[in-house]
Structure formats: C-alpha cells, structure tokens
Coordinates of C-alpha atoms in Angstrom, one line a residue:
M64 CA -28.7 11.9 85.6
T65 CA -25.9 14.2 84.5
D66 CA -26.5 18.0 85.6
A67 CA -26.9 19.9 82.4
R68 CA -26.8 23.5 83.9
I69 CA -24.2 25.8 83.0
F70 CA -23.1 28.5 85.3
A71 CA -22.0 32.1 84.0
P72 CA -20.4 34.2 86.9
S73 CA -21.6 37.5 85.1
A74 CA -25.5 36.3 85.4
S75 CA -25.4 36.3 89.0
R76 CA -24.0 40.0 89.0
N77 CA -26.5 41.5 86.6
R78 CA -29.7 39.7 86.8
E79 CA -31.3 41.5 89.8
P80 CA -30.7 45.0 88.0
I81 CA -32.2 43.7 84.8
L82 CA -35.1 42.2 86.7
E83 CA -35.7 45.6 88.3
V84 CA -36.1 47.1 84.4
L85 CA -38.3 44.4 83.6
R86 CA -40.6 45.0 86.7
D87 CA -40.8 48.5 85.5
H88 CA -41.7 48.0 81.7
L89 CA -43.2 44.4 81.3
P90 CA -46.9 43.8 81.8
A91 CA -47.9 41.8 84.8
H92 CA -49.4 39.0 82.8
G93 CA -48.4 38.0 79.3
V94 CA -45.9 36.0 77.2
V95 CA -42.2 37.0 77.1
L96 CA -39.8 35.6 74.3
E97 CA -36.0 35.6 75.4
V98 CA -33.5 35.4 72.3
A99 CA -30.2 34.0 73.1
S100 CA -30.8 32.6 76.4
G101 CA -27.6 31.4 77.0
T102 CA -27.2 29.3 80.2
G103 CA -30.8 29.9 81.3
E104 CA -29.6 31.6 84.7
H105 CA -31.3 34.8 83.7
V106 CA -34.7 33.5 82.7
V107 CA -35.2 31.4 85.8
H108 CA -34.4 34.6 87.9
F109 CA -37.0 36.5 85.8
A110 CA -39.5 33.9 85.9
A111 CA -39.3 33.4 89.8
G112 CA -39.7 37.5 90.1
L113 CA -42.5 37.6 87.6
P114 CA -44.7 34.9 88.2
G115 CA -47.5 36.4 86.2
L116 CA -45.6 36.2 83.0
I117 CA -44.9 33.1 80.9
F118 CA -41.4 32.9 79.5
Q119 CA -40.4 31.3 76.2
P120 CA -36.5 30.9 76.1
S121 CA -34.6 30.2 73.0
D122 CA -30.9 29.7 71.9
I123 CA -29.1 28.7 69.0
D124 CA -26.8 26.4 70.8
T125 CA -28.2 22.8 71.7
D126 CA -26.0 22.6 75.1
R127 CA -27.5 26.1 76.1
R128 CA -30.9 24.9 75.4
H129 CA -30.5 21.8 77.7
S130 CA -28.9 24.1 80.3
V131 CA -32.1 26.2 80.3
D132 CA -34.4 23.5 80.5
A133 CA -32.2 21.9 83.5
W134 CA -32.2 25.2 85.3
A135 CA -36.1 25.5 85.0
R136 CA -36.4 22.0 86.3
A137 CA -34.0 22.5 89.2
E138 CA -35.9 25.6 90.1
G139 CA -39.4 23.9 89.9
L140 CA -40.6 26.9 87.5
E141 CA -43.9 26.2 85.6
N142 CA -43.9 29.5 84.0
I143 CA -40.7 28.7 81.6
R144 CA -41.6 26.9 78.5
R145 CA -39.3 24.3 77.0
A146 CA -36.4 26.1 75.2
I147 CA -36.4 26.1 71.5
G148 CA -33.8 26.7 68.7
L149 CA -33.8 29.9 67.2
D150 CA -31.0 31.5 64.9
A151 CA -31.4 35.4 65.0
T152 CA -30.1 35.8 61.5
Q153 CA -32.7 33.6 59.9
P154 CA -36.5 34.7 59.4
W155 CA -38.5 33.4 62.2
S156 CA -42.4 34.0 62.8
S157 CA -44.9 34.3 65.7
I158 CA -46.6 30.9 64.9
E159 CA -43.2 28.8 64.8
L160 CA -42.4 30.3 68.2
G161 CA -45.4 30.0 70.1
G162 CA -46.4 33.8 69.9
P163 CA -47.6 36.5 69.6
F164 CA -45.4 38.0 72.4
D165 CA -46.1 40.9 74.9
A166 CA -42.3 41.5 75.1
V167 CA -39.1 40.3 73.5
I168 CA -36.0 40.4 75.6
C169 CA -32.2 40.0 74.6
I170 CA -29.3 39.9 77.0
N171 CA -25.6 40.5 76.1
M172 CA -26.0 39.2 72.4
V173 CA -25.8 42.2 70.3
H174 CA -21.9 42.8 70.7
I175 CA -21.2 39.0 70.6
A176 CA -22.7 38.4 67.3
P177 CA -22.5 39.4 63.7
W178 CA -24.4 42.6 63.2
G179 CA -26.9 40.5 61.0
A180 CA -28.0 38.8 63.9
S181 CA -29.0 42.3 65.7
Q182 CA -30.9 43.1 62.3
G183 CA -32.7 40.0 62.6
L184 CA -33.5 40.1 66.3
I185 CA -35.0 43.6 65.7
E186 CA -37.1 42.5 62.6
G187 CA -38.2 39.3 64.2
A188 CA -39.3 41.1 67.4
S189 CA -41.2 43.6 65.1
R190 CA -43.2 40.6 63.5
V191 CA -43.7 38.7 66.8
L192 CA -44.8 41.4 69.2
E193 CA -48.3 42.4 70.0
P194 CA -48.9 45.9 69.2
D195 CA -47.3 48.2 71.9
G196 CA -45.0 45.3 72.7
S197 CA -41.5 46.0 74.0
L198 CA -38.3 44.8 72.7
I199 CA -35.7 45.0 75.6
L200 CA -31.8 44.8 75.0
Y201 CA -29.1 44.8 77.7
G202 CA -25.2 45.3 77.2
P203 CA -22.7 47.6 76.5
Y204 CA -23.1 50.4 73.7
R205 CA -21.2 53.3 72.4
R206 CA -22.6 56.8 72.3
D207 CA -22.2 59.3 69.8
G208 CA -19.4 57.3 68.3
E209 CA -17.4 57.0 71.8
H210 CA -17.2 54.3 74.4
T211 CA -18.6 55.2 77.6
S212 CA -15.6 53.8 79.7
P213 CA -12.1 52.9 79.4
S214 CA -12.9 49.3 80.4
N215 CA -15.7 49.0 77.4
E216 CA -13.1 50.1 75.0
M217 CA -10.7 47.6 76.0
F218 CA -13.5 45.0 75.9
D219 CA -14.3 46.0 72.3
A220 CA -10.9 45.5 71.2
D221 CA -10.8 41.9 72.5
L222 CA -14.1 41.1 71.1
R223 CA -13.1 42.3 67.8
A224 CA -9.7 40.4 68.0
C225 CA -11.6 37.3 68.7
N226 CA -14.1 37.7 65.8
E227 CA -14.0 40.7 63.5
T228 CA -17.9 40.5 63.0
W229 CA -18.3 41.3 66.7
G230 CA -18.0 44.4 69.0
I231 CA -19.7 46.9 70.7
R232 CA -22.4 48.6 68.8
D233 CA -23.3 52.3 68.4
L234 CA -26.6 53.2 70.3
E235 CA -27.5 55.5 67.3
T236 CA -27.0 52.4 64.8
V237 CA -29.3 50.2 66.8
T238 CA -32.0 52.8 67.2
E239 CA -32.0 53.5 63.5
A240 CA -32.5 49.9 62.6
A241 CA -35.2 49.7 65.5
T242 CA -37.2 52.7 64.5
G243 CA -36.8 51.4 60.8
A244 CA -38.6 48.2 62.0
G245 CA -41.4 50.1 63.7
F246 CA -40.3 50.7 67.1
A247 CA -40.3 54.3 68.8
E248 CA -37.1 55.9 70.2
P249 CA -35.7 54.0 73.1
H250 CA -36.0 54.6 76.9
V251 CA -32.4 54.3 77.6
I252 CA -31.4 53.2 81.2
G253 CA -28.1 53.1 82.8
M254 CA -27.0 50.0 84.5
P255 CA -24.0 48.7 86.5
A256 CA -20.8 48.0 85.0
N257 CA -21.1 50.5 82.1
N258 CA -24.0 48.9 80.4
L259 CA -27.5 50.2 79.3
C260 CA -31.0 48.7 78.9
L261 CA -32.6 49.8 75.8
V262 CA -36.5 49.6 75.8
F263 CA -38.1 49.9 72.6
R264 CA -41.8 50.1 72.2
K265 CA -43.5 48.9 69.2
R266 CA -45.6 51.6 67.5
S267 CA -49.3 50.9 67.2
G268 CA -50.2 50.3 63.6

C-alpha cells in the first residue's frame, strides 16, 4: 500500500510549543475539532500528548485528508476520528461535523487563505462550540498595524505576491471578528519564530 503521509518540516518545529499551549487551555476530556489539519502531523502529536481528548481533523483538500488518516493509522492512535471535508468559507454545523465541541483549533490557516475563510472559521466555531469552549489560533499576526519582525514582513510580501487574498492579518481585526461572534478578548501567547497563539473563550449565553 502506498504511504499517503505528507511531511511538513515546520510541523516538527512548532508542534511541541503548540502542544504546551493546548495542555494549558484545553480540558482533560472532551472533543476537539481541528480546522485545516493539513498533513496531519500536528493532530497526531496532540492526540498522543492529550490522550483524554478525542480529535476530529478536517481539511478542504482530499490528499491532505488521506495524509491525516495515514498518520493516525501509522501512529496507532484511537482518539483521532477519520478526517472530514470542511470548507471554512461555507456554512457548517455541529451536527454534520459530529459536535458539539469543547474546542476548535486552527494552525497556520488564517494567513494562507482569503479573509472569508477566517470569518467562516470564527463564525462556525461559535456555532459548534460548547458554552465556554475555546477557539485557538496559531500563526503570525500584525499588532497595531505593524509586523512583529522583519522576517514576518518579508513573509507577508511573499504571501500577497503568491495570492492577493492571502496575507498576515492584524490581531485587532481578528479580535473584532471574534468578539462580534460571541467570543471574549483573546489570551495572547508569544510563540517561537515570531508567531502567536490566540485563545478565544466563547462567552456563556
């Protein structure tokens, strides 16, 4: 059988710091939806490190979903559900995804997708999360309209040259969208390589 696993070098570099954030902000037990799971390397690392949680991976791309499932099989992890198709720009509901969820996580999608995908992610997370559930985003962000490093500024230029709808978003813009969808102000955590983790808690009621 052909090995469907895809490898992303960045995943091996950032998965442990992200896992540490998840340990601090996720419940010991529950169900977590990952949007834009990519290769699957992140979710298998998280599932191994957080065995009390069940993870529902998703991705818009068929090959990526096959990679996620292949990684889960290779690691022998039973707390990862089969990857499902999810287009963040389209409406999605708790029932069709197997929710409700205690948390929604999304790694490195916000800057490599049209802004409409981020809006759909935030609005969808608000619909499928349990009360007090968390939306956790990881990636580079601008703060007060400024890049946090020269390397991020160069990265942003490369992204926009590749696709004019992509680009590093302003933290304030993402926060405004999230608070408008029923989330509290984020807990902002500095991460290696000039990235941030944003932890948004859904407001009760």
